[in-house]
XYZ file of N, CA and C in Angstrom:
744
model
N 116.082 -191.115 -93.920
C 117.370 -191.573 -93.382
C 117.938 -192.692 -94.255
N 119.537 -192.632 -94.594
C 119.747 -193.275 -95.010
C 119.926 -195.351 -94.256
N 119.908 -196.698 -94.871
C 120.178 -197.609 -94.305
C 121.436 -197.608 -94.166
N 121.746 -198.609 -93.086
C 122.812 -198.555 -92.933
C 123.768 -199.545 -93.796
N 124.674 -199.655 -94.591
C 125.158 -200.429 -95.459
C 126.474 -201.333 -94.500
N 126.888 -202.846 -95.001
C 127.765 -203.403 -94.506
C 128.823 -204.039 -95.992
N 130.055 -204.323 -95.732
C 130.341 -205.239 -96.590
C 129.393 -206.349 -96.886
N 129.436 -206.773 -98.230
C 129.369 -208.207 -98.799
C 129.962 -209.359 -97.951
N 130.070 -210.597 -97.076
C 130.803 -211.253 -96.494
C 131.675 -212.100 -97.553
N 131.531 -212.121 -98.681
C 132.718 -212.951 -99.281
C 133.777 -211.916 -99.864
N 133.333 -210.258 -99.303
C 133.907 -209.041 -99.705
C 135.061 -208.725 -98.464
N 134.296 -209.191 -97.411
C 134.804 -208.701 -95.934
C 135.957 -209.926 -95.958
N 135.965 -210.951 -96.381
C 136.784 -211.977 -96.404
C 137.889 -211.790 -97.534
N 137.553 -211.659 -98.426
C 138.689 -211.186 -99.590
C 139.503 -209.789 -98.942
N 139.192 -208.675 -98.077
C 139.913 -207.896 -97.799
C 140.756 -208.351 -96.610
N 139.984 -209.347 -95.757
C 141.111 -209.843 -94.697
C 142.266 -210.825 -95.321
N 142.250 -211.192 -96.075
C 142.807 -212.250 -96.737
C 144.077 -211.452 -97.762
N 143.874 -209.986 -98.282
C 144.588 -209.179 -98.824
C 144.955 -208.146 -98.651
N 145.341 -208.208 -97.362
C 145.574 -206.788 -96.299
C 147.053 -206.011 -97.206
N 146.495 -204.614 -97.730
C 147.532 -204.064 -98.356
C 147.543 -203.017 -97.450
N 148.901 -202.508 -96.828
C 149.116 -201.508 -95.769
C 148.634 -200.412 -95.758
N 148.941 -199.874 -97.717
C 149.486 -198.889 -98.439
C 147.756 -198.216 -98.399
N 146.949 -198.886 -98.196
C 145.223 -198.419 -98.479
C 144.878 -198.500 -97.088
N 145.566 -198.443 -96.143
C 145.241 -198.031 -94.516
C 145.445 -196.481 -94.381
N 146.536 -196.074 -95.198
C 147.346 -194.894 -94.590
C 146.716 -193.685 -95.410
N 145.722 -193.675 -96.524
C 145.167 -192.828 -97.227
C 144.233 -191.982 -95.934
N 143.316 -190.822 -96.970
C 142.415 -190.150 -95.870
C 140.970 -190.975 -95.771
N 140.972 -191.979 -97.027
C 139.885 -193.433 -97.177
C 140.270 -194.073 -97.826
N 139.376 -195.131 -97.328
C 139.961 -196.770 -97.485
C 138.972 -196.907 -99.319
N 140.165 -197.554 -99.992
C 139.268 -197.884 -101.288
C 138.886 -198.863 -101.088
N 137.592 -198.618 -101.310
C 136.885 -200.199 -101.461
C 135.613 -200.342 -102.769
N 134.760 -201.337 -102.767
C 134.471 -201.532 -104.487
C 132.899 -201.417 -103.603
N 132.324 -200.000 -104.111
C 130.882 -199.914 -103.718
C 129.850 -201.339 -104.140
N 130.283 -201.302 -104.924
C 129.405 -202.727 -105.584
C 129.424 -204.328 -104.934
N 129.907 -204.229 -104.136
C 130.487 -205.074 -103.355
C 129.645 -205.213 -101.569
N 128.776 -204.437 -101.588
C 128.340 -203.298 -100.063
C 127.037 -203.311 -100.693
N 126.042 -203.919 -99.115
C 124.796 -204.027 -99.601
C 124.406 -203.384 -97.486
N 122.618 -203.385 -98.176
C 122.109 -202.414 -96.750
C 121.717 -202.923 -95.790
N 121.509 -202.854 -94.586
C 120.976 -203.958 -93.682
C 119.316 -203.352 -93.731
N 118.587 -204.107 -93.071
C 117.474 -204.202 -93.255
C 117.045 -203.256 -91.382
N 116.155 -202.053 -91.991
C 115.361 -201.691 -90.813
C 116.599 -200.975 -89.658
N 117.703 -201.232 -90.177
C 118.949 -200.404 -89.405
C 119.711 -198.948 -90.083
N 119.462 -197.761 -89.447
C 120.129 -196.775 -89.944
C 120.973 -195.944 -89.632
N 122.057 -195.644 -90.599
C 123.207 -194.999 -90.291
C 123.085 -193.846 -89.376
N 123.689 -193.673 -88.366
C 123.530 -192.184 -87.677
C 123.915 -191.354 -88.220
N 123.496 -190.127 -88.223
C 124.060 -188.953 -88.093
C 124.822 -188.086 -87.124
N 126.110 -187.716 -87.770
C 127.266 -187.103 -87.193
C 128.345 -187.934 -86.001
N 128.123 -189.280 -86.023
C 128.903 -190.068 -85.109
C 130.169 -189.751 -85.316
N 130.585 -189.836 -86.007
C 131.978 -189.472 -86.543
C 132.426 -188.048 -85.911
N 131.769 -187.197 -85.679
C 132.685 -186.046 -84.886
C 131.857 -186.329 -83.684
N 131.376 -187.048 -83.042
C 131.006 -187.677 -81.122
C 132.233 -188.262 -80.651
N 132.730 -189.044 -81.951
C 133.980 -189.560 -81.007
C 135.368 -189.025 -80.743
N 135.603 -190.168 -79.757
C 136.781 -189.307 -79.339
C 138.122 -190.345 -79.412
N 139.181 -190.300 -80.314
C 140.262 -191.095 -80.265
C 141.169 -191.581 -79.013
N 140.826 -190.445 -78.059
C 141.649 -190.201 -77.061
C 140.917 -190.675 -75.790
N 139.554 -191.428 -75.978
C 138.523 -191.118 -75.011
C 137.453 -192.654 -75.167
N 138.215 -193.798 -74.980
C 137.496 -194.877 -75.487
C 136.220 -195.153 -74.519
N 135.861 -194.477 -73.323
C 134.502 -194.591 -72.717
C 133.529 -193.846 -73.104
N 134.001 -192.461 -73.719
C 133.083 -191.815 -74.663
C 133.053 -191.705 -76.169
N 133.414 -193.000 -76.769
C 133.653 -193.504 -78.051
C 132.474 -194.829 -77.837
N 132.974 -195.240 -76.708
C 131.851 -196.523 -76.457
C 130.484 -196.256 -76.636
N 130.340 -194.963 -75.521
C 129.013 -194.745 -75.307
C 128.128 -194.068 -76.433
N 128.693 -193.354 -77.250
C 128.356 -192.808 -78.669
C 128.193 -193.747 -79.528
N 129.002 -194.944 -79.991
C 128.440 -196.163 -80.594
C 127.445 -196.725 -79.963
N 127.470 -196.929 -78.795
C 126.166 -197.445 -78.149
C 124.771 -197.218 -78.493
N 124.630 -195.796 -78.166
C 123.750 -195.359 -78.023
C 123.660 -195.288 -79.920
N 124.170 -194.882 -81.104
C 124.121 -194.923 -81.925
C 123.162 -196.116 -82.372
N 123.816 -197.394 -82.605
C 123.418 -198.693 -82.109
C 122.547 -199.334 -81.451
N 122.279 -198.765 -80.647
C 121.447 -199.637 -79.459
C 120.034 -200.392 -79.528
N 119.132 -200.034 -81.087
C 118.498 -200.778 -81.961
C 119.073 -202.304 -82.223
N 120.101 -202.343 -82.690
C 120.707 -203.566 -83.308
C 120.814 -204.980 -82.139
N 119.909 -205.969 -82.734
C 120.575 -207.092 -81.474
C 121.517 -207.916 -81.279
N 121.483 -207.846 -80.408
C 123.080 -208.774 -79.658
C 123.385 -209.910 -80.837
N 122.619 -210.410 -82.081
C 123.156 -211.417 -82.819
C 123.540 -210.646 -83.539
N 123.029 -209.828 -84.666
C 124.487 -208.692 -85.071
C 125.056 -207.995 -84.836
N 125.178 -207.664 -83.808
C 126.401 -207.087 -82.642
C 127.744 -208.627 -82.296
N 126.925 -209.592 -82.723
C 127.992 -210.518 -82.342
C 128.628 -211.243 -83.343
N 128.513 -210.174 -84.761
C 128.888 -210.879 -86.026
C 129.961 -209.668 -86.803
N 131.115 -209.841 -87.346
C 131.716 -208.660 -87.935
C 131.002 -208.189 -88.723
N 130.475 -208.625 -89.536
C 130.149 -207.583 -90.440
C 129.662 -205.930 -90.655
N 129.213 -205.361 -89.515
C 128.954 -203.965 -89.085
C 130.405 -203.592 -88.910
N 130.662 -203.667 -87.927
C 132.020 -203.727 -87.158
C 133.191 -203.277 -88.847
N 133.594 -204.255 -89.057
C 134.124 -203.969 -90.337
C 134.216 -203.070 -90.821
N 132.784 -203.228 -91.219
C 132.137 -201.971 -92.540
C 132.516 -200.790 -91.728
N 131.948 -200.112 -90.339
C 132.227 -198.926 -90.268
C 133.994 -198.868 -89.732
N 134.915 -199.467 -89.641
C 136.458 -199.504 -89.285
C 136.571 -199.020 -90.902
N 136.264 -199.586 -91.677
C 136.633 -199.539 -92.993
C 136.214 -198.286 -93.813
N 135.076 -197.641 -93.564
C 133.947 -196.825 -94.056
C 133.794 -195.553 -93.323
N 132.807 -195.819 -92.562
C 131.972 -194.665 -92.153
C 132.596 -193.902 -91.474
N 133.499 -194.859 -89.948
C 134.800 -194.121 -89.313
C 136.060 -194.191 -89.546
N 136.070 -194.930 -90.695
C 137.557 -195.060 -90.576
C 138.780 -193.755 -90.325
N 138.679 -192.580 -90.399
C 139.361 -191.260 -89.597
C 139.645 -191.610 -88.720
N 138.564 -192.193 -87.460
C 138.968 -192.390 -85.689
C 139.543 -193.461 -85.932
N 138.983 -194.665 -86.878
C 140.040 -195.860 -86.111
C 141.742 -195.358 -86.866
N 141.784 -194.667 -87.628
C 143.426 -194.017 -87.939
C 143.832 -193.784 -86.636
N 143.020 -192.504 -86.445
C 143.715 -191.645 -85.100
C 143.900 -192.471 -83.690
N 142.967 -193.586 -83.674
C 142.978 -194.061 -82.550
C 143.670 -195.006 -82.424
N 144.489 -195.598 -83.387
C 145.644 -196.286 -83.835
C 146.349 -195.830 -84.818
N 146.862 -194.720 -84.278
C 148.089 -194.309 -85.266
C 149.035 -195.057 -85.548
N 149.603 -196.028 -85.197
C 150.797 -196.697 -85.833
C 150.945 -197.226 -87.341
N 149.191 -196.652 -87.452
C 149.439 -197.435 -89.074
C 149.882 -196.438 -89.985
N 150.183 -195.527 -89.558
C 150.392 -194.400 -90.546
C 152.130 -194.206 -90.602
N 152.767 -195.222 -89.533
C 154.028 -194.729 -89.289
C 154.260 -196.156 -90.687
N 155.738 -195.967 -91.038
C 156.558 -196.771 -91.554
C 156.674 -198.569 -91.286
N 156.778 -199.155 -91.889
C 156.833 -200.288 -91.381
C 155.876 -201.358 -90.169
N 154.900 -200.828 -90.460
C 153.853 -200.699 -89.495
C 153.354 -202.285 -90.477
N 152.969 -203.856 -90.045
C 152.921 -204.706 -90.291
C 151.420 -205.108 -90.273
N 151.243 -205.799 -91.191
C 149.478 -206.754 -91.727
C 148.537 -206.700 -90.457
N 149.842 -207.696 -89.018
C 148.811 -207.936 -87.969
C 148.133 -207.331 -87.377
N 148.740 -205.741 -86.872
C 148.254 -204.075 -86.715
C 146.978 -204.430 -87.652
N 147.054 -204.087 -88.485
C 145.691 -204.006 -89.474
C 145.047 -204.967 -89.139
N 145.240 -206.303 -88.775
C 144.592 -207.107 -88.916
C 143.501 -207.009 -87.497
N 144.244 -206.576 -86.405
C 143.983 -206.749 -84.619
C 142.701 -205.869 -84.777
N 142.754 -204.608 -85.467
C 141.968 -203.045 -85.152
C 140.829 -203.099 -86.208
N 141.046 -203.322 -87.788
C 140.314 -202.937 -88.414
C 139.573 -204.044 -89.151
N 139.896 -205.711 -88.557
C 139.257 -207.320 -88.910
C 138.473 -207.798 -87.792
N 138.083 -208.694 -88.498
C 138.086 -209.784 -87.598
C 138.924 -210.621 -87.257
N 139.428 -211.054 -85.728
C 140.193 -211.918 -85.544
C 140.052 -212.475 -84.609
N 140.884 -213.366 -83.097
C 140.594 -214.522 -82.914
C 140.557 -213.654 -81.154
N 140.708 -212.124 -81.134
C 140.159 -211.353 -79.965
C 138.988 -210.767 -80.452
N 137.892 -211.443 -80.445
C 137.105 -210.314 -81.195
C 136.835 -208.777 -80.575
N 136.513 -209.315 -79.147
C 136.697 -208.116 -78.123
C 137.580 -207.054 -78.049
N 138.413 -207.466 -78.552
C 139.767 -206.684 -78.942
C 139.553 -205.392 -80.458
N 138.424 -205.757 -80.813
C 138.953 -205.262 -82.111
C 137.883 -203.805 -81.789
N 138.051 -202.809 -82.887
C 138.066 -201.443 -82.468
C 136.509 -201.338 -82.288
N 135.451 -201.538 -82.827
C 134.070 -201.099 -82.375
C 133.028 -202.139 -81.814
N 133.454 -203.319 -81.754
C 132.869 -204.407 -81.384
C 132.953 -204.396 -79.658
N 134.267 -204.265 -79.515
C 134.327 -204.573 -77.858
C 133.980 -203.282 -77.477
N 133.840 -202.008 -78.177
C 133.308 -200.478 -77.359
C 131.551 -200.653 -77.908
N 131.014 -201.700 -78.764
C 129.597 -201.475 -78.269
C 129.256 -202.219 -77.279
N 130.083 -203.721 -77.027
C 129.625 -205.053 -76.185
C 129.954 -204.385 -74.692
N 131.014 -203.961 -74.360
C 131.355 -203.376 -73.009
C 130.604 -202.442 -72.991
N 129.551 -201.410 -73.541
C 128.398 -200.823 -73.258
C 127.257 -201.468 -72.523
N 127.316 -202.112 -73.875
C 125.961 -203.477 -73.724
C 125.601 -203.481 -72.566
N 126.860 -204.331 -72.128
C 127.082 -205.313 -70.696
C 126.678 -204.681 -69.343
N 127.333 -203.366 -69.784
C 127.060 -202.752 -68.419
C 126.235 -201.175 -68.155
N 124.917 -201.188 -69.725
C 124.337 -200.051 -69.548
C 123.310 -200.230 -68.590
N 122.657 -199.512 -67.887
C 121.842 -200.133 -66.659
C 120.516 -198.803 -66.152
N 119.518 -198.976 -67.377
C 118.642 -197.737 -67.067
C 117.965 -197.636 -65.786
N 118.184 -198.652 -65.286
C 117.601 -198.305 -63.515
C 118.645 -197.366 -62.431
N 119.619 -197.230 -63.043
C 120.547 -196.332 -62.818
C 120.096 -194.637 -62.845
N 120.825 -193.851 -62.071
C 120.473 -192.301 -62.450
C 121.553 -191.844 -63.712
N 122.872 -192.924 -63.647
C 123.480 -192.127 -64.843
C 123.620 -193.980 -65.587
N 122.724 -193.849 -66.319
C 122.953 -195.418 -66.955
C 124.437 -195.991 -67.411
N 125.212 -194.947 -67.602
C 126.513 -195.707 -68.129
C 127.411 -195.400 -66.663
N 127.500 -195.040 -65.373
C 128.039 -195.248 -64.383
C 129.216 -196.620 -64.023
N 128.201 -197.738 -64.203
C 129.339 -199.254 -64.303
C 130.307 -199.085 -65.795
N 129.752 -198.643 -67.232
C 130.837 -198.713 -68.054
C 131.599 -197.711 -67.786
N 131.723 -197.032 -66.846
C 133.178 -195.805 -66.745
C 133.690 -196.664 -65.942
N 132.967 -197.359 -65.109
C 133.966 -197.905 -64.055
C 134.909 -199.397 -64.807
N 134.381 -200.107 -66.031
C 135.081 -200.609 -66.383
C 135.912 -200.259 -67.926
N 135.801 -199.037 -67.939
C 136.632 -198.304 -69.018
C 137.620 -197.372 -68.221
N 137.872 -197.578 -66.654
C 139.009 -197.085 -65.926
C 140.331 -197.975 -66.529
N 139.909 -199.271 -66.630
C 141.527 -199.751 -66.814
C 141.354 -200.855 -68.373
N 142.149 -200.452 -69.411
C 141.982 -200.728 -70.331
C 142.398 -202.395 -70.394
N 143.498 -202.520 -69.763
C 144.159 -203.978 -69.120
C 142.821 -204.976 -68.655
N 142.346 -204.425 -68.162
C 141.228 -204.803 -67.308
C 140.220 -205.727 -68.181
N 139.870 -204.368 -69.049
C 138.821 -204.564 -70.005
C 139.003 -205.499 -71.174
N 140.179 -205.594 -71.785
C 140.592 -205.884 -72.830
C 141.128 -207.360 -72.487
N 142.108 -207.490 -71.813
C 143.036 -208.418 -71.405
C 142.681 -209.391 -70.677
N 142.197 -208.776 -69.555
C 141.859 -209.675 -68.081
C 140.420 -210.528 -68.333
N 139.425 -209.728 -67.895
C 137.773 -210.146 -67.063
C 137.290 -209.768 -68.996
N 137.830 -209.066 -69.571
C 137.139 -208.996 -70.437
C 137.444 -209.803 -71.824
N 138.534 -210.687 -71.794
C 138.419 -211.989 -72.138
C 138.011 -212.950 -72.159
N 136.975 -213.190 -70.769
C 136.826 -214.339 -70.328
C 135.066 -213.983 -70.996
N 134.625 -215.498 -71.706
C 133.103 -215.630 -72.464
C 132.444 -215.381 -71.170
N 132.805 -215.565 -69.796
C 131.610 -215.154 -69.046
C 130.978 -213.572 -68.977
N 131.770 -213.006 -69.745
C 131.429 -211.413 -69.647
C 130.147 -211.249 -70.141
N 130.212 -212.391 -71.651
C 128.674 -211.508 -71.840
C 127.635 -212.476 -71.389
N 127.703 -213.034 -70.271
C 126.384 -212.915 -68.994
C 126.188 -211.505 -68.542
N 125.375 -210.929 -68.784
C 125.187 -209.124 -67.910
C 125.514 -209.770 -66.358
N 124.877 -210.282 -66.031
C 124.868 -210.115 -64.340
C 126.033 -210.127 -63.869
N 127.316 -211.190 -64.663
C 128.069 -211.334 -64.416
C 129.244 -209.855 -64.413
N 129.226 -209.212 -65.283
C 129.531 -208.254 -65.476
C 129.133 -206.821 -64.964
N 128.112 -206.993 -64.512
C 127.552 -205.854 -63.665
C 127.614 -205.985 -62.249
N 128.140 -207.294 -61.838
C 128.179 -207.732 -60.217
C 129.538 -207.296 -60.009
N 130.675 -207.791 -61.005
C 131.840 -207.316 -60.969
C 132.412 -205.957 -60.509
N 131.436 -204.751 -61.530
C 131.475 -203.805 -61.386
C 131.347 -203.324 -60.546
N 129.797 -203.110 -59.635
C 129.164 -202.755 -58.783
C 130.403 -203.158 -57.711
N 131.077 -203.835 -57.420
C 131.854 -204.519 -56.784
C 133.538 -203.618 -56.464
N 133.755 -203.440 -57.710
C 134.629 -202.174 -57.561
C 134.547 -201.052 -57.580
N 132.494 -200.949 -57.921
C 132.860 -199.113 -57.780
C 132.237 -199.029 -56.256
N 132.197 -199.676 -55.297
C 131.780 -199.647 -54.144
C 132.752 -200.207 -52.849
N 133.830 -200.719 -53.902
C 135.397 -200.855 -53.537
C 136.549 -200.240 -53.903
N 136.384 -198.904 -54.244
C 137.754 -198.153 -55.047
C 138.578 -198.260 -55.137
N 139.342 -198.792 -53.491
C 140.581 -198.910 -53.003
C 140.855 -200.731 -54.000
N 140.119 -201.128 -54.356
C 140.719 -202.382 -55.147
C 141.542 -201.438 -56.382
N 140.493 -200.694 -57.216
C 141.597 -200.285 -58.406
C 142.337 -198.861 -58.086
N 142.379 -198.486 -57.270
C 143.904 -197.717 -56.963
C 145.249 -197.780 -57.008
N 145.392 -199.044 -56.452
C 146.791 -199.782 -56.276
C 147.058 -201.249 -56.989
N 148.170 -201.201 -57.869
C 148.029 -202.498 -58.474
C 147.026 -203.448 -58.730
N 146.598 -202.182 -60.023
C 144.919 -203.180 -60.263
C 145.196 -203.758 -61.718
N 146.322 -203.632 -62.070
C 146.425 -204.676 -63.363
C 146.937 -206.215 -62.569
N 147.336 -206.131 -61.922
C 147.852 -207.556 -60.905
C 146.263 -207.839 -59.833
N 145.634 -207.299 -59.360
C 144.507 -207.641 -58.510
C 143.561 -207.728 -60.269
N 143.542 -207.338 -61.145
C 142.650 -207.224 -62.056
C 142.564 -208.856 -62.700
N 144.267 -208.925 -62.824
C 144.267 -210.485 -62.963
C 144.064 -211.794 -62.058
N 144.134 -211.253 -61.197
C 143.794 -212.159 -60.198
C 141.891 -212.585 -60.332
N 141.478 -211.593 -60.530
C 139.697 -211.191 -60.565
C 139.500 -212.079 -62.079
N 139.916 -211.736 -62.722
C 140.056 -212.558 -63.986
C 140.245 -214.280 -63.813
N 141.433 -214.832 -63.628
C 141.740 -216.348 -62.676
C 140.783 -216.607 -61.875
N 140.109 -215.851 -61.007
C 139.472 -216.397 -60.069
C 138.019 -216.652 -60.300
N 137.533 -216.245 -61.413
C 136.307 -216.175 -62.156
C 136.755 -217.811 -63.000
N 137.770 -217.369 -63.362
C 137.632 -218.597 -64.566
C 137.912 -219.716 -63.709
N 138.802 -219.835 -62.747
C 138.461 -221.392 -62.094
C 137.569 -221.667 -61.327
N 136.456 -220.784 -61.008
C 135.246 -220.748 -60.244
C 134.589 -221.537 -61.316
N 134.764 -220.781 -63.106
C 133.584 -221.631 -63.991
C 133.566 -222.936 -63.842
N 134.734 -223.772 -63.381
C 135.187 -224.934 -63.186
C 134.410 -225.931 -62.987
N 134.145 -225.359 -61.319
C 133.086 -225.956 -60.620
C 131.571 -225.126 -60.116
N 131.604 -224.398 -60.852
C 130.024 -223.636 -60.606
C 129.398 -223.424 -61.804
N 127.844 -223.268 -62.426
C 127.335 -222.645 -63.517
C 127.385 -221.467 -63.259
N 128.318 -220.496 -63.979
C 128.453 -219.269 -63.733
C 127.343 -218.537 -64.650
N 126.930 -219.051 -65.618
C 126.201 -218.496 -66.369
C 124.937 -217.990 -65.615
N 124.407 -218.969 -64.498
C 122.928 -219.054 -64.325
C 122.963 -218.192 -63.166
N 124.322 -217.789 -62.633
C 124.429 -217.164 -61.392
C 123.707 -215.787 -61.359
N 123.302 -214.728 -60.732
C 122.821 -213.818 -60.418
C 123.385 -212.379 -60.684
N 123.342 -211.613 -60.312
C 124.800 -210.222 -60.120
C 125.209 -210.362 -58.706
N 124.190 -210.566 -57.844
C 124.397 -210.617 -56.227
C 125.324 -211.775 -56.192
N 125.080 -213.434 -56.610
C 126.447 -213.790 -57.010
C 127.897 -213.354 -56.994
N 128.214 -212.756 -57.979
C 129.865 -212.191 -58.406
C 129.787 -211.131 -57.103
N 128.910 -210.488 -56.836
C 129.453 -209.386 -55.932
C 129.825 -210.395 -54.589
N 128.967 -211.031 -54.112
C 129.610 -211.831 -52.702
C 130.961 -212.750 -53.209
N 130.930 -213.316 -54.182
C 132.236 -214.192 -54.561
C 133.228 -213.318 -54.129
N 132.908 -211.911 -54.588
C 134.207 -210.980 -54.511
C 134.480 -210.439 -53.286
N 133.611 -210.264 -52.214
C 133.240 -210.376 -50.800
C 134.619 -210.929 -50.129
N 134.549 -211.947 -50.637
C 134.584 -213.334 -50.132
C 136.329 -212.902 -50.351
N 136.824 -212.244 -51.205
C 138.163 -212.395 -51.274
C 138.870 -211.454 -51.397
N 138.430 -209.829 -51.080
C 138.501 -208.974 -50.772
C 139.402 -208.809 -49.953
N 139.859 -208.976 -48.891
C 141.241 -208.980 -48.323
C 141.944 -209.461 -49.296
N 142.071 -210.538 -49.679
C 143.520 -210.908 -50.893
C 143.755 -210.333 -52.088
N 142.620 -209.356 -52.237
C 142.724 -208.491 -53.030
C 144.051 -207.399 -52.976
N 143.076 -206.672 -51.396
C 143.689 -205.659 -51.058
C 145.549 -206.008 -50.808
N 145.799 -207.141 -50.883
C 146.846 -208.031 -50.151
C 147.896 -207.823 -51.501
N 147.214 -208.030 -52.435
C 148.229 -207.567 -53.566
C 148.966 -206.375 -53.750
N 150.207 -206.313 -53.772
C 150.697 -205.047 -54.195
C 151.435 -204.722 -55.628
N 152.010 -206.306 -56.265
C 152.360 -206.114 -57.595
C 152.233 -207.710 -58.276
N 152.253 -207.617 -59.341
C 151.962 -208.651 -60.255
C 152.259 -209.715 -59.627
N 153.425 -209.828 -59.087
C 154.329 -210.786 -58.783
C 154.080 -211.837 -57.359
N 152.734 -210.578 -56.969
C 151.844 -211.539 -55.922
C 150.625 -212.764 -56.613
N 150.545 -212.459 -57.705
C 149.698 -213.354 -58.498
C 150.072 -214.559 -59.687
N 151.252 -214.050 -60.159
C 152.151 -214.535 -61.431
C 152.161 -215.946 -60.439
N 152.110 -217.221 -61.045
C 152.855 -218.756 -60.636
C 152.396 -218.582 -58.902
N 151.270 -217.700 -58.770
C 150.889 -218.587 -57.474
C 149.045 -219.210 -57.602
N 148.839 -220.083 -56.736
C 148.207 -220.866 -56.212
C 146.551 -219.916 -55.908
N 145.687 -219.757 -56.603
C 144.719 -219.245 -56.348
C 143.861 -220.154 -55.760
N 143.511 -220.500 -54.395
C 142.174 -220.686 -53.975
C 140.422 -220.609 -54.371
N 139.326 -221.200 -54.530
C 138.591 -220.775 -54.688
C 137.602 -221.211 -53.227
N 136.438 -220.328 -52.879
C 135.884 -220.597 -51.926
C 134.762 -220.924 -52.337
């Protein structure tokens, strides 16, 4: 098997630093082999590249995952993989899965959001679909990825809201959440980008005054207990926007 290779980091930095559009929109990205060295004891999969799905970011997740799932959480929490395969190995899906770069006038920051590092890291195309695996794969489970479908229902959710906030990667924290709405449906049915934000706010001014870190999963699930009517109480953004969140 082959290792798995990453950019050079003063390589990965010279390309963020010289984002040319015109080498996004090819069928591959040129880049200077000589430049690209191997990681140690980590190897490239075979056939990932036709597992995924552009159209299908919970079964894009779970195929990197499981691809991955050797690698530890400290280089999982560093671009340099990440990069290399946006740039390399997949770069086809991250096209398709952000087509705008192929259209006209299509600007640096696009490139910069999907296929860099930047200041969402979560945000960016294979980092936040292995970490939102991570978080919520759960082999005591009958279908271990069960909680990541439930938080790859709302992309807002994931991306924007709860999955902004550094408490995510506490597991418990993130798996209490879950467990929480997939045993509450009726929360994400109806205005769950407005109840989503609310769940989001109400976590982060809890960190305020609680160690959320040290908390439990049984934790987040009663917090959410706890406010479950005002959940359901929401019907659009505009119940949450400039008002007054409580914490109990």
């Amino acid at each position: 098997m082959e290792l798995q290779k990453v950019f050079k980091r003063s390589y990965m930095e010279e390309l963020r630093r010289n984002i040319h559009v015109s080498d996004y929109q090819g069928e591959i990205f040129p880049f200077e082999p000589s430049k690209v060295k191997s990681l140690a004891n980590i190897y490239k999969p075979e056939g990932l590249l036709d597992r995924l799905d552009p159209e299908d970011d919970f079964t894009s997740a779970v195929e990197i995952y499981k691809a991955y799932s050797s690698i530890s959480p400290l280089l999982a929490s560093l671009p340099d993989l990440w990069v290399y395969l946006a740039h390399v190995d997949l770069f086809p899906y991250v096209q398709q899965r952000w087509p705008k770069v192929l259209e006209d006038g299509v600007d640096e920051k696009y490139i910069l959001n999907h296929w860099h590092e930047n200041d969402h890291f979560m945000r960016t195309t294979f980092a936040g679909l292995w970490w939102h695996t991570y978080l919520t794969y759960d082999e005591s489970r009958t279908n271990p990825t069960e909680l990541t479908e439930v938080l790859f229902k709302s992309q807002d959710f994931r991306t924007l809201r709860f999955g902004e906030l550094g408490l995510i990667r506490h597991k418990p924290a993130m798996m209490g959440v879950l467990e929480f709405l997939m045993e509450n449906p009726e929360i994400m049915q109806n205005a769950f980008d407005a109840r989503g934000q609310y769940i989001s706010r109400y976590f982060n001014l809890l960190g305020g005054t609680r160690p959320l870190a040290f908390m439990d999963k049984s934790y987040f699930k009663a917090s959410l207990d706890k406010v479950k009517d005002k959940l359901l109480a929401i019907k659009s953004i505009h119940d949450v926007q400039n008002k007054v969140i409580d914490i109990e």
